[in-house]
N, CA, C and O atoms as a DFTB+ gen file, in Angstrom:
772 C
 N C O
     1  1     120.385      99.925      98.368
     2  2     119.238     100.339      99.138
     3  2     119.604     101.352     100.229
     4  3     118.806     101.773     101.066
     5  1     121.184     101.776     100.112
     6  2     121.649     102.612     101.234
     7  2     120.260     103.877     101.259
     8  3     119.822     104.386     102.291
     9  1     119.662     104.236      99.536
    10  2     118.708     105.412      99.505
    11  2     117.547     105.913     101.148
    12  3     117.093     106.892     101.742
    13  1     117.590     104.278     101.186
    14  2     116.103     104.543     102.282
    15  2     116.637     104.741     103.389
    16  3     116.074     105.573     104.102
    17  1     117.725     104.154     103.858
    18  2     117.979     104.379     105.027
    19  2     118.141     105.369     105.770
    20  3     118.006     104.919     106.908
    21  1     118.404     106.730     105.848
    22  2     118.574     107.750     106.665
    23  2     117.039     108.232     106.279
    24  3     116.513     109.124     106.945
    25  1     116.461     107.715     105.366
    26  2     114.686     108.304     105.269
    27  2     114.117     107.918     105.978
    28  3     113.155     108.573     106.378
    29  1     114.409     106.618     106.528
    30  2     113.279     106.152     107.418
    31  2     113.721     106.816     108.920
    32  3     112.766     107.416     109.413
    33  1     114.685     106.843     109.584
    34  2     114.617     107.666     110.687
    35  2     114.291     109.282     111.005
    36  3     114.266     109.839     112.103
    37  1     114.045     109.854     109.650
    38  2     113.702     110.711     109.328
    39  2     112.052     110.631     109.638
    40  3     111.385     111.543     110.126
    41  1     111.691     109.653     109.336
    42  2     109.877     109.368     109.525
    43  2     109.785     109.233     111.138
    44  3     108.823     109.658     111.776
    45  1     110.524     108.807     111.521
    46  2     110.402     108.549     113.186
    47  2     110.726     109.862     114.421
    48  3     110.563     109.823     115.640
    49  1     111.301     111.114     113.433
    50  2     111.661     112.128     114.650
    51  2     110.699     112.605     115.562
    52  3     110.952     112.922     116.724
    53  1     109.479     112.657     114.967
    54  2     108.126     113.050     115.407
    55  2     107.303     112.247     116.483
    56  3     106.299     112.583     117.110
    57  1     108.324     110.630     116.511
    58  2     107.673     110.055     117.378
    59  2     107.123     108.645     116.907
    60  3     107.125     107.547     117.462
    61  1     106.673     109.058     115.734
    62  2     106.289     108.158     115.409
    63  2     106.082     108.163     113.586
    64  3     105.965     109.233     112.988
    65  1     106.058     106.637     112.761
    66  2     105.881     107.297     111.576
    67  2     104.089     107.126     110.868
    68  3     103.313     106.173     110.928
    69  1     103.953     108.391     110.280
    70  2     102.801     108.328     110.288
    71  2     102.506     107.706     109.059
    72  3     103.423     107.379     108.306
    73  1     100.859     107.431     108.664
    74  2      99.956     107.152     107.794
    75  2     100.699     107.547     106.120
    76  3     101.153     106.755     105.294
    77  1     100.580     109.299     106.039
    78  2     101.116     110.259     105.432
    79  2     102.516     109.631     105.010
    80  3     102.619     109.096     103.906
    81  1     103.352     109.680     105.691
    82  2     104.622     109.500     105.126
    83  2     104.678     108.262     104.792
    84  3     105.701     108.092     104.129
    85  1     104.038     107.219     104.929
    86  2     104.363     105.762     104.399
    87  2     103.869     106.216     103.093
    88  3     104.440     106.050     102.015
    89  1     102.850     106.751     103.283
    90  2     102.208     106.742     101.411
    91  2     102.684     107.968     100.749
    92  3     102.081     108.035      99.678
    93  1     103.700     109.243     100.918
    94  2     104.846     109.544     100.972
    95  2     105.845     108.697     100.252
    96  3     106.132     108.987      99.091
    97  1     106.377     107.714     100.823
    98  2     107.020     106.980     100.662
    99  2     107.111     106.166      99.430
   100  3     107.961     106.202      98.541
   101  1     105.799     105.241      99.595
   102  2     105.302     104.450      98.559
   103  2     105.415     105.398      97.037
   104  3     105.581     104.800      95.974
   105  1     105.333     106.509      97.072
   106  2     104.994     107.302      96.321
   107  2     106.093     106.876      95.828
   108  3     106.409     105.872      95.191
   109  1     106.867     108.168      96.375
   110  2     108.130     108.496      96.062
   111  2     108.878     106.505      95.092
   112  3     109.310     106.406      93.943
   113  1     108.769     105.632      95.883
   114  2     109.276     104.374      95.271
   115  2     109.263     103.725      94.086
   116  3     110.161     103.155      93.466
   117  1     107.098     104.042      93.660
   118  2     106.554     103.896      92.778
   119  2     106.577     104.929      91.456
   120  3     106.431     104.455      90.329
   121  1     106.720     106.004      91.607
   122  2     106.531     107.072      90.259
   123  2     107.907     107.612      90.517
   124  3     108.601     107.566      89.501
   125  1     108.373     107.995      91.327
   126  2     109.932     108.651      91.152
   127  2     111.184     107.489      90.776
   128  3     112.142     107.634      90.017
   129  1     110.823     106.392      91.537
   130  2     112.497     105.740      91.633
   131  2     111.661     104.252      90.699
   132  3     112.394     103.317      90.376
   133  1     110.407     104.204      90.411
   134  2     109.987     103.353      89.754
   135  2     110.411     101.616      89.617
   136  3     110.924     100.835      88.815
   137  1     109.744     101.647      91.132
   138  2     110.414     100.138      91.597
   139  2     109.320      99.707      91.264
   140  3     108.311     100.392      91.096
   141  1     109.460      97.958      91.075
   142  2     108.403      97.188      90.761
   143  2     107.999      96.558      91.856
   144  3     108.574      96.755      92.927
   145  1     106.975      95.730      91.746
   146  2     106.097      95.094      93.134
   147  2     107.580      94.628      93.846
   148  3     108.228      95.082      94.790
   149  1     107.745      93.699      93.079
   150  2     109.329      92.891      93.996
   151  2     110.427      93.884      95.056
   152  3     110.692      93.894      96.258
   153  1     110.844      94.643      93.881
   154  2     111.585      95.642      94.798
   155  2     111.315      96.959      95.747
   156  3     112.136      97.688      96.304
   157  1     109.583      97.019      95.735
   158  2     109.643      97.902      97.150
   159  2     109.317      96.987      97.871
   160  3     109.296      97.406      99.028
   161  1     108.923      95.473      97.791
   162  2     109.090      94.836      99.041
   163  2     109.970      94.472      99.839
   164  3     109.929      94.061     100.998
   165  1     110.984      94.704      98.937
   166  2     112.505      94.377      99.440
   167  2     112.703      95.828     100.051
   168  3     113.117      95.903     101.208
   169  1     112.488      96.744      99.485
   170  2     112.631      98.166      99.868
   171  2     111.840      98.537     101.513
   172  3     112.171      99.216     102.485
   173  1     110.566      97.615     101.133
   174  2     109.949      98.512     102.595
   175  2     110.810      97.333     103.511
   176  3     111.536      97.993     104.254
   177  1     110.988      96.175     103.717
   178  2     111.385      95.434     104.455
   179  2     113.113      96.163     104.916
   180  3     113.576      95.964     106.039
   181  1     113.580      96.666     104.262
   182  2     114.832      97.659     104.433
   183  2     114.411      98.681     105.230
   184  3     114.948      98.938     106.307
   185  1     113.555      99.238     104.809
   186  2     112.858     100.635     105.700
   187  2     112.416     100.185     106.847
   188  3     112.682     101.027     107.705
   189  1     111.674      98.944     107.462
   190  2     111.056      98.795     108.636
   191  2     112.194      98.527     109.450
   192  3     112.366      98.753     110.648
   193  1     113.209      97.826     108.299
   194  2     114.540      97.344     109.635
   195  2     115.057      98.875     110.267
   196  3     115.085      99.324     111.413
   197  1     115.360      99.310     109.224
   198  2     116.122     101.042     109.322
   199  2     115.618     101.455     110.619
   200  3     116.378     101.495     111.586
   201  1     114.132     101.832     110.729
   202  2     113.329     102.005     111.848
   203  2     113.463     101.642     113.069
   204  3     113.186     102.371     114.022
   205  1     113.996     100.232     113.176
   206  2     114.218      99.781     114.096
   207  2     115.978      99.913     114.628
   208  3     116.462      99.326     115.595
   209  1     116.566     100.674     113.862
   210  2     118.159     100.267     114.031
   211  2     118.594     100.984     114.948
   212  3     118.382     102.145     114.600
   213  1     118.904     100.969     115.568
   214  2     120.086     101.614     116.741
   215  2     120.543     103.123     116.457
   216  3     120.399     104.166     117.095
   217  1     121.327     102.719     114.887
   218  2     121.920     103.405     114.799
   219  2     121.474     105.153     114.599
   220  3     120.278     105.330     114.367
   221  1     122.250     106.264     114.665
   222  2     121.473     107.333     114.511
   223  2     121.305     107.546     113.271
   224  3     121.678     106.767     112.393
   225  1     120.436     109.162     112.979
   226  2     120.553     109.068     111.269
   227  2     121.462     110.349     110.856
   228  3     121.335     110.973     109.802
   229  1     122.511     110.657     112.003
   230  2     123.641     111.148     111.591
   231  2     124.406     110.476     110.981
   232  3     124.893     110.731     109.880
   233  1     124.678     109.037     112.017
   234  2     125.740     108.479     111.364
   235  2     125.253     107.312     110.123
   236  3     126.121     106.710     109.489
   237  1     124.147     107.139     109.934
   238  2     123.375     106.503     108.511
   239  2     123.586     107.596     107.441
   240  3     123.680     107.270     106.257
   241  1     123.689     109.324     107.962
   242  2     123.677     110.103     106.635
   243  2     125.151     110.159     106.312
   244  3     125.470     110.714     105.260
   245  1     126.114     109.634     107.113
   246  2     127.148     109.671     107.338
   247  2     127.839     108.723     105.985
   248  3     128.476     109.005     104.970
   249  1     127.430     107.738     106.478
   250  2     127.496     106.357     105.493
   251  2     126.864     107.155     103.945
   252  3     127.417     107.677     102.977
   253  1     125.826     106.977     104.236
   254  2     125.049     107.350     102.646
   255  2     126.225     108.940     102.185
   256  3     126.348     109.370     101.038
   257  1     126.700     109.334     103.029
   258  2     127.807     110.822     102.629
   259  2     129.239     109.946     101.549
   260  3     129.593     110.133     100.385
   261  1     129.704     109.045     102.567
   262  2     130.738     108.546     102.245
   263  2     130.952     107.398     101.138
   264  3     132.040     106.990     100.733
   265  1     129.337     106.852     100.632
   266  2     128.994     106.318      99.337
   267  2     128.819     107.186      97.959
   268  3     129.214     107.028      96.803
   269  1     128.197     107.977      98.496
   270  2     128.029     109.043      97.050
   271  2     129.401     110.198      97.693
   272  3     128.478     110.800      98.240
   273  1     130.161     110.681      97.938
   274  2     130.887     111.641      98.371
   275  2     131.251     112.657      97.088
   276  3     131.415     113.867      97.248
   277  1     131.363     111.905      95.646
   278  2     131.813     112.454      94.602
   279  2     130.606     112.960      93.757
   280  3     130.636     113.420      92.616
   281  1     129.467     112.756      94.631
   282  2     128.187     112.847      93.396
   283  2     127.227     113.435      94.074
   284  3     126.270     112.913      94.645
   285  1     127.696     115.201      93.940
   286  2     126.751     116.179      94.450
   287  2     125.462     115.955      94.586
   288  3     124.676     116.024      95.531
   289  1     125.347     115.544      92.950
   290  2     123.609     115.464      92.317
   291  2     123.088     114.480      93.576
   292  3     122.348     114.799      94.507
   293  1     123.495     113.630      93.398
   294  2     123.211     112.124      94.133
   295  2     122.742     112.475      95.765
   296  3     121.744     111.894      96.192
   297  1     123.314     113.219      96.459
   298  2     123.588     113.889      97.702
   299  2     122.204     115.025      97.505
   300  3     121.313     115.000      98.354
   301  1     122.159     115.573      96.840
   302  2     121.205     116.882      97.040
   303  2     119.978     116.008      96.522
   304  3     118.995     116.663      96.871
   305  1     119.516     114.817      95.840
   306  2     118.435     114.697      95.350
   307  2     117.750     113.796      96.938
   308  3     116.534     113.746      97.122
   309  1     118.674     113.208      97.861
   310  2     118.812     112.425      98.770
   311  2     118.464     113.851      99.217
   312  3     117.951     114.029      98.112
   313  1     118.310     114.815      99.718
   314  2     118.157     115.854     100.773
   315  2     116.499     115.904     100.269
   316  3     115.544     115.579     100.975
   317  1     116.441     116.389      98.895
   318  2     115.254     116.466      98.242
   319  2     114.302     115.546      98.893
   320  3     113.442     116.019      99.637
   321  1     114.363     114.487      98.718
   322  2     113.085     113.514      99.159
   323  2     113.411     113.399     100.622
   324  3     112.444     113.062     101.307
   325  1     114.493     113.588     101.240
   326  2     113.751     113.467     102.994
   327  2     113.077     114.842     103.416
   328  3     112.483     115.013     104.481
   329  1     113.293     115.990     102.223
   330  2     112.197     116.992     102.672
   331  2     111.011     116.896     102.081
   332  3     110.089     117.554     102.564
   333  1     110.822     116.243     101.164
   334  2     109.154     116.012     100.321
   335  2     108.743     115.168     101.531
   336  3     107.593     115.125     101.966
   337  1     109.943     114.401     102.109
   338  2     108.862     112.956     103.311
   339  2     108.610     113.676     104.636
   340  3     107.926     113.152     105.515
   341  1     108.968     114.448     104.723
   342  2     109.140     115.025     106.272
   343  2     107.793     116.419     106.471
   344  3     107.136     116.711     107.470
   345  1     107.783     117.059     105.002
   346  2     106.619     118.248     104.465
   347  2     105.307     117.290     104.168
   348  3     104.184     117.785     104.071
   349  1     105.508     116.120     104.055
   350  2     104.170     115.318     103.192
   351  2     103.032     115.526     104.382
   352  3     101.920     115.613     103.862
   353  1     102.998     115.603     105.460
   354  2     101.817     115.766     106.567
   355  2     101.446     117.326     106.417
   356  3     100.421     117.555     107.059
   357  1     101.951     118.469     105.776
   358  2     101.741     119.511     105.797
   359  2     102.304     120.187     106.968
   360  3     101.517     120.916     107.572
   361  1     103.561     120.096     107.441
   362  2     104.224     120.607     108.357
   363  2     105.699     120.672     108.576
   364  3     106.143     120.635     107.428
   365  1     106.668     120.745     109.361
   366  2     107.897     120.218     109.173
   367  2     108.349     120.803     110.724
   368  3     108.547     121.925     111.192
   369  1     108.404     119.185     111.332
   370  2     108.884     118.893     112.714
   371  2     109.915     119.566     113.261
   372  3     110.815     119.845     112.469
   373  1     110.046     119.889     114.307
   374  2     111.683     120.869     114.123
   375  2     112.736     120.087     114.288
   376  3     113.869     120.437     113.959
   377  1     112.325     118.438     115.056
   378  2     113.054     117.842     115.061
   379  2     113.740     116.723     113.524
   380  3     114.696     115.953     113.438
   381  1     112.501     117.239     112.380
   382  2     112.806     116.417     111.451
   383  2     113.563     117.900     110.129
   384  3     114.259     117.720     109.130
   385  1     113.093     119.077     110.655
   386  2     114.009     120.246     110.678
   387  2     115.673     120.072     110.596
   388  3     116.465     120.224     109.665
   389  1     115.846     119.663     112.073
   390  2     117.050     119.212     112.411
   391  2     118.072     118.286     111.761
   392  3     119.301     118.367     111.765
   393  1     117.397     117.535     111.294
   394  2     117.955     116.078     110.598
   395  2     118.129     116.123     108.939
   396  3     118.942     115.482     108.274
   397  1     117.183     117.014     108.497
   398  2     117.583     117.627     107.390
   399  2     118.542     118.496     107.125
   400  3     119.268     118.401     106.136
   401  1     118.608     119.289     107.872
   402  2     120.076     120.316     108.539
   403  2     121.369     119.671     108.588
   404  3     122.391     120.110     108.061
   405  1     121.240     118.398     109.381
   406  2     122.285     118.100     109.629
   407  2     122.884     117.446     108.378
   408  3     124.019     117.843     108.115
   409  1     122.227     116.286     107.333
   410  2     122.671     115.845     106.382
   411  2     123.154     116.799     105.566
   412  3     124.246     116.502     105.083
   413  1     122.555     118.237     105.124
   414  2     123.233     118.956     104.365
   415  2     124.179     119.191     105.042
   416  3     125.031     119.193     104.155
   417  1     125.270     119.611     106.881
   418  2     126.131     119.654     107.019
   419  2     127.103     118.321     106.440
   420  3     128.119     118.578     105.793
   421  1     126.842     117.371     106.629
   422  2     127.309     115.878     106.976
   423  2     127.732     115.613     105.073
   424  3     128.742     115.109     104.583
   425  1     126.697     116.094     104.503
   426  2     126.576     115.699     102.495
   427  2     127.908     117.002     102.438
   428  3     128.442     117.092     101.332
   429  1     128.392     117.883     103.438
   430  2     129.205     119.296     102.711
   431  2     128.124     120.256     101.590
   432  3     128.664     120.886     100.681
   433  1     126.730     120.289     101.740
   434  2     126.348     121.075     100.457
   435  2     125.958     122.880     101.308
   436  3     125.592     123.060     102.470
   437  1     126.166     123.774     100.403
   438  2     125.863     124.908     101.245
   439  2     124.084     124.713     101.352
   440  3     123.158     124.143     100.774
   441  1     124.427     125.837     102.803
   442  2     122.958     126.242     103.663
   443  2     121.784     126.276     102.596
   444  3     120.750     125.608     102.605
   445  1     122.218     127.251     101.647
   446  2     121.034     127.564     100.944
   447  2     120.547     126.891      99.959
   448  3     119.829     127.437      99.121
   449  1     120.859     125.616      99.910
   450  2     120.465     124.450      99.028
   451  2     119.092     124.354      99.967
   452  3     118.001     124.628      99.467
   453  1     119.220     123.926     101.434
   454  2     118.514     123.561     102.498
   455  2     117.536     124.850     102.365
   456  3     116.343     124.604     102.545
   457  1     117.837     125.990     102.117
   458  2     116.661     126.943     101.982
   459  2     115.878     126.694     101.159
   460  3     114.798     126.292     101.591
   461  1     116.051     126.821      99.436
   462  2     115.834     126.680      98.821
   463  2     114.951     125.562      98.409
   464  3     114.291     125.602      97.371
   465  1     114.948     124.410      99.366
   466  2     114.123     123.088      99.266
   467  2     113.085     123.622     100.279
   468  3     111.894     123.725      99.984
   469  1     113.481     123.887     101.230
   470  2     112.645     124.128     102.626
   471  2     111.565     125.605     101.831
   472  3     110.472     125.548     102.395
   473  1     111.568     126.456     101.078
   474  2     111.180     126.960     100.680
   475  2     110.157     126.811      99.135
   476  3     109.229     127.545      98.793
   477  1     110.736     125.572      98.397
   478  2     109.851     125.037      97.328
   479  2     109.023     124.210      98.165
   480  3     107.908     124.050      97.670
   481  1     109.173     123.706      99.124
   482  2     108.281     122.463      99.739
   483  2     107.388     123.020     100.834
   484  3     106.411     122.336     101.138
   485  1     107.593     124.181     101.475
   486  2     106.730     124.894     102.383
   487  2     106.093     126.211     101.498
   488  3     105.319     127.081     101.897
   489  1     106.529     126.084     100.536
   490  2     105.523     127.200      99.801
   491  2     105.549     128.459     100.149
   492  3     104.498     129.075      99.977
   493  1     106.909     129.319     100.820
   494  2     107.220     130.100     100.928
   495  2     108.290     130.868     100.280
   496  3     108.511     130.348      99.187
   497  1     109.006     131.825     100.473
   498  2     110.195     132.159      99.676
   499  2     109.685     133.415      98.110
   500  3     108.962     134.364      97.806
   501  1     110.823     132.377      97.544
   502  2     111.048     133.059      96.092
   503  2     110.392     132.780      94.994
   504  3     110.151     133.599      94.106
   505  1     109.987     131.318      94.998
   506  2     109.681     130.375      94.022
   507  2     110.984     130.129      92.778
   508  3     112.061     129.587      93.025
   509  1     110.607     130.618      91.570
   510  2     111.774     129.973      90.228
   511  2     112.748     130.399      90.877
   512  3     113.648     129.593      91.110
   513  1     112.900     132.028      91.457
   514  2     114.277     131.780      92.129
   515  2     115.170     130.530      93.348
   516  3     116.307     130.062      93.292
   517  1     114.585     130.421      93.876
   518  2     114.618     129.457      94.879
   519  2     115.523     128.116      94.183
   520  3     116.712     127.849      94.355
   521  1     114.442     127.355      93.298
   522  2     114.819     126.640      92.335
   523  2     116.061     126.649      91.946
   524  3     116.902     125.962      92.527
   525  1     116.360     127.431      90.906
   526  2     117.488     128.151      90.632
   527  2     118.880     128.343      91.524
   528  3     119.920     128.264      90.870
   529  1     118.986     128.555      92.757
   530  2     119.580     129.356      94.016
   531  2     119.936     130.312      93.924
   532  3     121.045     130.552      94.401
   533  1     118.982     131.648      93.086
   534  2     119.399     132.795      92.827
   535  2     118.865     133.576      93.882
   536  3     118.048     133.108      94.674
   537  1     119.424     135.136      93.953
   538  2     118.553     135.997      94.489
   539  2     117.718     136.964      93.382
   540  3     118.266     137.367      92.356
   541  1     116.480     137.244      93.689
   542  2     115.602     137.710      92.800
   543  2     116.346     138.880      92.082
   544  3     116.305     138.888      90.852
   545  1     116.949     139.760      92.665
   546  2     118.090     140.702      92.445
   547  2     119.247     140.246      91.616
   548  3     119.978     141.204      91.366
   549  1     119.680     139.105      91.092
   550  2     120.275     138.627      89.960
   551  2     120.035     139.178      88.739
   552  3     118.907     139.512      88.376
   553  1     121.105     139.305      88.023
   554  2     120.689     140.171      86.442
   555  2     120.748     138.963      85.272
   556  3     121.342     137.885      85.244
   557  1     120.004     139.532      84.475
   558  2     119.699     138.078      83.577
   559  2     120.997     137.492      83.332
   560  3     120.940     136.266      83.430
   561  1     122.090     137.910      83.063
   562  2     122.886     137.174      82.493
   563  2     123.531     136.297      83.959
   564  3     124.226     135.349      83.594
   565  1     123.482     136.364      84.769
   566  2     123.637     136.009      86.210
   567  2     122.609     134.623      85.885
   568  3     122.879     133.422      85.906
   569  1     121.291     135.370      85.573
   570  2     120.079     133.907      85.874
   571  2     120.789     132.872      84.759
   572  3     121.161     131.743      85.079
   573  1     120.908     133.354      83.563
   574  2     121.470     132.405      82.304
   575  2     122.512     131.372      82.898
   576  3     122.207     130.191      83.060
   577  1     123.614     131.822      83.177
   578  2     124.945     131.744      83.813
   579  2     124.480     130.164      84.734
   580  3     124.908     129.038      84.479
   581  1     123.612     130.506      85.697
   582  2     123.158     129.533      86.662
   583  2     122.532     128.542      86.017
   584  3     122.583     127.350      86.322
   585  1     121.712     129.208      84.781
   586  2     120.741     127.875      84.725
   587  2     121.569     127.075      83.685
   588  3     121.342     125.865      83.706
   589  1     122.480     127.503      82.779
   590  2     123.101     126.629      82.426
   591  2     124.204     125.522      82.636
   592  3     124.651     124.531      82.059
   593  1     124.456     126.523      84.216
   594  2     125.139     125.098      85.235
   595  2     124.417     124.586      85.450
   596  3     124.628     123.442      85.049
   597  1     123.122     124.706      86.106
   598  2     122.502     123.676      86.722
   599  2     121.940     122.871      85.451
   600  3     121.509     121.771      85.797
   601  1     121.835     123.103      84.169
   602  2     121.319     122.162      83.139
   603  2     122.202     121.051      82.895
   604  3     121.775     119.912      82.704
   605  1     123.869     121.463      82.898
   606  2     124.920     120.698      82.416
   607  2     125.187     119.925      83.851
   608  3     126.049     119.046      83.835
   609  1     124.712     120.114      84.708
   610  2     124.948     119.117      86.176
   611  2     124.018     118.033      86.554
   612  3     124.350     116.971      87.079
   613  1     122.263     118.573      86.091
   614  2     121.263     117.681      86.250
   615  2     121.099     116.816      85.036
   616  3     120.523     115.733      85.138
   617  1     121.649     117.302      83.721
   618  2     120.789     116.673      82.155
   619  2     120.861     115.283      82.855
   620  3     121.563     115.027      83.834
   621  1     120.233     114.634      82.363
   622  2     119.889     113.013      82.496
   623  2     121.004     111.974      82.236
   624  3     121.413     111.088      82.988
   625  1     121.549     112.432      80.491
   626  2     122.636     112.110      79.955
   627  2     124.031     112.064      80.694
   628  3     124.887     111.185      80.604
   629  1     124.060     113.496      81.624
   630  2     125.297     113.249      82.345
   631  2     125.178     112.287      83.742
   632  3     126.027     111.454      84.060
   633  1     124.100     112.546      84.405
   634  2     123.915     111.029      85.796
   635  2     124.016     110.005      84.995
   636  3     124.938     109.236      85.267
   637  1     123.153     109.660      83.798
   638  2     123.321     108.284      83.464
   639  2     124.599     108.005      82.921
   640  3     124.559     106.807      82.638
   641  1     125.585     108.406      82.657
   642  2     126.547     108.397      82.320
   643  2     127.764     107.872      83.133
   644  3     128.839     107.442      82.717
   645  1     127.380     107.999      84.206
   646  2     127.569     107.964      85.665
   647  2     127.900     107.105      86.318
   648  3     128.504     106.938      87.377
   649  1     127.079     106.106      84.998
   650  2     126.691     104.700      85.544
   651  2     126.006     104.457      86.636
   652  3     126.582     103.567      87.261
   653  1     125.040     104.821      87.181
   654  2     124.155     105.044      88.815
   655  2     123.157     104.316      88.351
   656  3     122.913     104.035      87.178
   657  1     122.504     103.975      89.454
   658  2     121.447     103.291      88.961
   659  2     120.290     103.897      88.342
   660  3     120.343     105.125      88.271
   661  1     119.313     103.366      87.900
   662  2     117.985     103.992      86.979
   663  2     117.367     105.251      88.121
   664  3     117.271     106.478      88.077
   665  1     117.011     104.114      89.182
   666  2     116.462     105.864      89.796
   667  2     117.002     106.760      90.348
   668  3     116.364     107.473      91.123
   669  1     117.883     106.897      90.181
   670  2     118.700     108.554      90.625
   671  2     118.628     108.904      88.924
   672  3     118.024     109.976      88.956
   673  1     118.785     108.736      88.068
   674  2     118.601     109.129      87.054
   675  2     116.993     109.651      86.623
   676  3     116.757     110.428      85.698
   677  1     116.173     109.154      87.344
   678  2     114.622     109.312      87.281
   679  2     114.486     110.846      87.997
   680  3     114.028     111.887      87.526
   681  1     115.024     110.581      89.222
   682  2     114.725     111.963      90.410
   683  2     116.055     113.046      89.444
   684  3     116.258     114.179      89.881
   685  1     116.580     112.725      88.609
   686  2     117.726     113.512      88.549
   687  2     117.112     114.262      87.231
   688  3     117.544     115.328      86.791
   689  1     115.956     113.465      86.647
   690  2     114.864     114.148      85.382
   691  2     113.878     114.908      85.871
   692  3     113.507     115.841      85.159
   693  1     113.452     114.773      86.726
   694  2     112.437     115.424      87.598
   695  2     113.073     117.157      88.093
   696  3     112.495     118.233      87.939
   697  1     114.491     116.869      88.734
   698  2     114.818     118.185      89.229
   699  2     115.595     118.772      87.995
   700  3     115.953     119.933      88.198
   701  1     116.002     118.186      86.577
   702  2     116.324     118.506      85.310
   703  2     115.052     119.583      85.199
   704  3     115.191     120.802      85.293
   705  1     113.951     118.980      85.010
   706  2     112.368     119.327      84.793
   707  2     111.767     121.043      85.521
   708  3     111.161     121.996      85.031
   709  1     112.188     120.816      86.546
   710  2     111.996     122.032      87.363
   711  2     112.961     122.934      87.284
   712  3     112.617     124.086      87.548
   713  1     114.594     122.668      86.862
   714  2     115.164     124.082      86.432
   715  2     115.212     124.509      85.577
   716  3     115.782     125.563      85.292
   717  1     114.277     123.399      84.527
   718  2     113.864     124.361      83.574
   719  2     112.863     125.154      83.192
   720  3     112.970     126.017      82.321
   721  1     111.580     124.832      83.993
   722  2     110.444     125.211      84.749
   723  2     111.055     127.152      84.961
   724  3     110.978     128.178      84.287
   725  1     111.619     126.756      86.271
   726  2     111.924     127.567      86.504
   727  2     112.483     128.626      86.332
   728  3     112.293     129.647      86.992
   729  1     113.648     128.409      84.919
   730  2     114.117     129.344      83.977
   731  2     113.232     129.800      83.223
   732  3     113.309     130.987      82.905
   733  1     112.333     129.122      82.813
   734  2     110.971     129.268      81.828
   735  2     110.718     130.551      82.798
   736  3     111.441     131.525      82.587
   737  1     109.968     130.620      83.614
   738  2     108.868     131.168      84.559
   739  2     109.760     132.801      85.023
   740  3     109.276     133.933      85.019
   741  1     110.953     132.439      85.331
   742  2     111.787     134.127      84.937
   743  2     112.214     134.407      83.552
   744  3     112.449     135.593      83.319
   745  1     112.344     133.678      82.709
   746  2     112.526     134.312      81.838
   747  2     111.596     135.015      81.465
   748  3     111.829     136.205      81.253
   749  1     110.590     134.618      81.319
   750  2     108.906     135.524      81.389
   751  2     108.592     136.343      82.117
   752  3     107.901     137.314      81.808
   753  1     108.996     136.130      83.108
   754  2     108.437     137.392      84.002
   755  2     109.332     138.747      84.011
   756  3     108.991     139.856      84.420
   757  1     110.886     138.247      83.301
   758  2     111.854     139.650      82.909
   759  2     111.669     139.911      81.760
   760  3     111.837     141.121      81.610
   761  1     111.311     139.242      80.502
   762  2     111.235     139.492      79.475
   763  2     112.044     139.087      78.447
   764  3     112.095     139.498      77.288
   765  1     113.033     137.736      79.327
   766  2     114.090     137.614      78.621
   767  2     113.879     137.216      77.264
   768  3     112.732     136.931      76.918
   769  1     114.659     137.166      76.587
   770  2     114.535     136.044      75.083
   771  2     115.658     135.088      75.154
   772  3     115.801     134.237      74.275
């Protein structure tokens, strides 16, 4: 359950956690990580403690760093949903800005992972590029090149393989889903074949 923990202080930078991000939350539990009644009760009862803990959510991303340390995917899909929870009110706090920032220092992943999310989730940017972490200025065989790393890093087959649990393998189909989306959507728009 280490997952929730640096999420929920993430809900609190603002002051307080709102309406929005609980059902945010719930979301994310129910259709992404596909817990059953039993286990998001165990889950939110983890999250309300989190809320209440002392501790910061440096050193909670710290912990959650030094559990997954070998499992990029695992680390960047964990960045992923504290920016879907933090964007879910239609905004992004500077202080919950911050805390997203810092886990990508704390996870080791480069800056522009953090763009690249902050930019699919605020609806600004590049779009498929973004996705991708290309610059639009990439030449197809450049875009190919990428998307077939990122296919052989996200496929499903290789997390589950992994042995991890079911839902990182769920969120790890989802962002499978979108780079290929996203290869789709330039390949069309250059003409590739």
């Amino acid at each position: 359950m280490a997952l929730r923990i640096p999420l929920a202080k993430l809900t609190k930078a603002d002051g307080r956690v709102s309406e929005v991000e609980i059902r945010a939350i719930e979301e994310i539990m129910e259709k992404d990580l596909r817990l059953n009644a039993d286990s998001r009760k165990i889950a939110i009862q983890i999250f309300r403690t989190a809320v209440q803990s002392p501790e910061s959510f440096d050193s909670l991303a710290a912990q959650f760093a030094d559990a997954f340390r070998n499992q990029r995917q695992i680390l960047e899909l964990m960045v992923d949903i504290l920016m879907r929870v933090a964007v879910s009110d239609g905004k992004l706090a500077s202080e919950e800005e911050r805390m997203i920032r810092s886990a990508v220092q704390i996870f080791r992943l480069p800056a522009s992972f953090y763009e690249q999310l902050r930019s699919r989730y605020m609806k600004t940017g590049k779009g498929a590029y973004d996705v991708l972490d290309l610059d639009p200025s990439a030449t197809d065989d450049e875009v190919k090149k990428q998307y077939r790393r990122l296919v052989r890093e996200y496929h499903p087959d290789a997390i589950a393989s992994k042995g991890l649990p079911e839902e990182f393998t769920e969120l790890a189909e989802e962002k499978f889903r979108a780079i290929h989306e996203a290869y789709e959507t330039i390949k069309k728009s250059r003409g590739m074949s």
